[in-house]
């Protein structure tokens, strides 16, 4: 797994949070999220009342847990805010669902579109009500978002295989189990078991 920019941390983090909600049937607490961030290769550099700061060579993550929602602000270690993202985890009373959403921290400065579909988990049945395409990034010549076969099948059923899960552009070109986006330059690789 590689993390060069905020999106490369946000997607695997959202996937791990989704998996934990489905398994534990509740939103993870601050301690669980700290463990998840460390498992993704980040180092905890500061722990204060109500927040924790993590870093890797290329990104910083600020974890702000509260009783009603959790926010993880992710930005480049260079301090550039144009690609900064905010991952929000909360319970939505109207939908009666747990939501994990990745949004641009500053929509006016964000360089591109975020194509990420939010994670929506029914609070009663704990079934996934959306089809987010989440995974982790690796470099294999090109930078690829690696997704599972199960994620690919759900994505295929949604009828959106031509839409880039990273930027939202309708420009994915498939070559066997790998797709390339002409808009953002990321690829998507399906790992079959």
C-alpha positions in Angstrom: 0.0 0.0 0.0 1.2 3.5 -0.9 0.1 6.9 0.5 1.3 9.9 -1.5 -1.7 12.2 -1.2 -4.9 12.5 0.9 -7.1 10.4 -1.3 -4.7 7.5 -0.9 -5.3 7.5 2.8 -9.0 8.4 2.8 -10.1 5.4 0.7 -8.5 2.6 2.7 -9.4 4.4 5.9 -13.1 4.5 4.8 -13.0 0.9 3.9 -11.6 -0.2 7.3 -14.2 1.9 9.1 -16.9 0.4 6.9 -15.7 -3.1 7.7 -15.5 -2.3 11.5 -19.1 -0.9 11.5 -20.4 -4.0 9.7 -18.6 -6.3 12.2 -19.0 -4.4 15.5 -22.5 -2.9 14.6 -21.5 0.5 15.9 -19.3 3.5 15.0 -15.7 2.9 16.1 -14.5 4.9 19.0 -11.4 7.2 19.1 -9.1 4.4 20.3 -10.2 2.0 17.5 -9.7 4.7 14.9 -6.2 5.4 16.3 -5.4 1.8 15.8 -6.7 1.8 12.3 -4.6 4.9 11.3 -1.5 3.2 12.8 -2.3 0.0 10.9 -2.3 2.1 7.7 1.3 3.1 8.3 0.8 6.5 10.0 2.7 7.5 13.1 0.9 9.1 16.0 2.8 12.4 16.8 0.4 14.2 19.1 -2.4 13.1 21.4 -4.4 15.8 23.2 -7.8 16.2 24.7 -10.3 15.4 22.0 -7.9 15.0 19.1 -4.9 13.1 17.7 -2.4 14.0 15.0 -0.9 11.4 12.7 1.7 11.7 9.9 3.4 9.8 7.2 6.0 11.1 4.8 3.4 12.6 2.5 0.2 13.2 4.5 -1.1 14.4 7.9 -4.3 13.3 9.5 -6.1 15.0 12.3 -8.6 12.7 14.2 -11.4 14.6 16.0 -13.8 12.1 17.6 -16.9 13.2 19.4 -20.1 11.5 20.8 -22.1 12.2 17.7 -19.7 12.1 14.8 -16.0 11.5 13.9 -14.0 13.7 11.6 -10.6 12.9 10.1 -9.0 15.8 8.3 -6.4 14.6 5.8 -4.0 17.0 4.0 -0.6 16.9 2.3 2.4 17.2 4.6 3.5 20.1 2.4 0.6 22.1 3.8 -1.1 22.5 0.4 -4.9 22.6 1.1 -6.0 22.2 -2.5 -6.3 18.4 -2.2 -7.2 18.2 1.5 -10.1 15.9 2.4 -12.4 15.4 5.3 -13.6 11.9 6.2 -16.8 12.1 8.3 -18.4 9.2 10.2 -21.8 9.7 11.7 -25.3 8.3 12.3 -28.0 9.9 10.1 -31.4 9.9 11.9 -33.4 10.6 8.7 -31.9 7.6 6.8 -31.6 5.5 10.0 -28.1 4.7 8.7 -24.4 5.0 9.5 -22.6 7.2 7.0 -18.9 7.3 6.1 -18.3 10.1 3.6 -15.2 11.6 2.0 -15.6 15.2 1.0 -13.2 18.0 -0.2 -12.2 20.1 2.8 -12.4 23.2 0.7 -14.7 22.7 -2.4 -13.6 26.1 -3.9 -9.9 25.1 -4.0 -10.2 21.4 -4.7 -8.5 20.6 -8.0 -11.0 18.0 -9.2 -14.2 16.3 -8.5 -14.6 13.6 -5.8 -16.3 10.7 -7.3 -16.6 8.7 -4.1 -19.9 7.3 -3.2 -20.5 7.5 0.5 -20.8 4.3 2.6 -24.4 4.0 3.8 -25.0 1.1 6.3 -28.6 0.4 7.4 -28.7 0.9 11.2 -31.1 -2.0 11.8 -30.0 -4.7 9.3 -26.4 -3.6 9.0 -26.6 -4.1 5.2 -24.7 -1.9 2.9 -27.2 0.4 1.1 -24.7 2.0 -1.3 -22.0 0.8 -3.6 -18.8 2.5 -2.6 -15.7 1.4 -4.6 -13.0 1.4 -1.8 -9.6 -0.2 -1.6 -6.0 0.7 -1.3 -3.4 2.1 -3.6 -0.3 0.4 -5.0 2.3 1.4 -7.6 2.7 -1.1 -10.4 4.1 1.1 -13.1 1.0 3.2 -12.7 -0.8 4.1 -9.5 -3.7 1.7 -9.1 -6.6 1.5 -6.7 -6.8 -2.1 -5.7 -10.3 -3.5 -5.0 -11.6 -6.9 -4.1 -13.6 -9.1 -6.4 -16.6 -8.6 -4.1 -16.3 -4.8 -4.4 -16.0 -5.2 -8.2 -19.2 -7.3 -8.4 -21.2 -4.8 -6.4 -19.9 -2.0 -8.6 -20.7 -3.9 -11.7 -24.3 -4.5 -10.5 -24.7 -0.8 -9.9 -24.1 -0.2 -13.7 -21.4 2.4 -13.1 -18.3 0.6 -14.3 -17.4 3.4 -16.6 -17.4 6.0 -13.8 -14.0 6.5 -12.1 -14.4 5.8 -8.4 -11.7 8.3 -7.5 -12.6 11.5 -9.5 -16.2 10.7 -10.8 -15.3 11.2 -14.5 -17.1 9.1 -17.0 -13.9 8.1 -18.6 -12.8 4.6 -17.4 -11.2 2.4 -20.1 -11.1 -1.3 -19.1 -8.4 -3.8 -20.2 -9.2 -7.1 -18.6 -9.1 -6.6 -14.8 -7.6 -3.1 -14.9 -9.2 0.2 -15.8 -7.6 3.5 -16.4 -9.1 6.9 -16.0 -8.2 9.5 -18.7 -9.2 12.3 -16.4 -7.3 11.8 -13.1 -4.7 9.3 -14.2 -5.4 6.7 -11.5 -6.1 3.1 -12.5 -8.4 0.5 -10.8 -7.2 -3.1 -10.4 -9.5 -6.0 -9.5 -7.9 -8.7 -7.3 -9.6 -12.0 -7.8 -9.2 -14.8 -5.3 
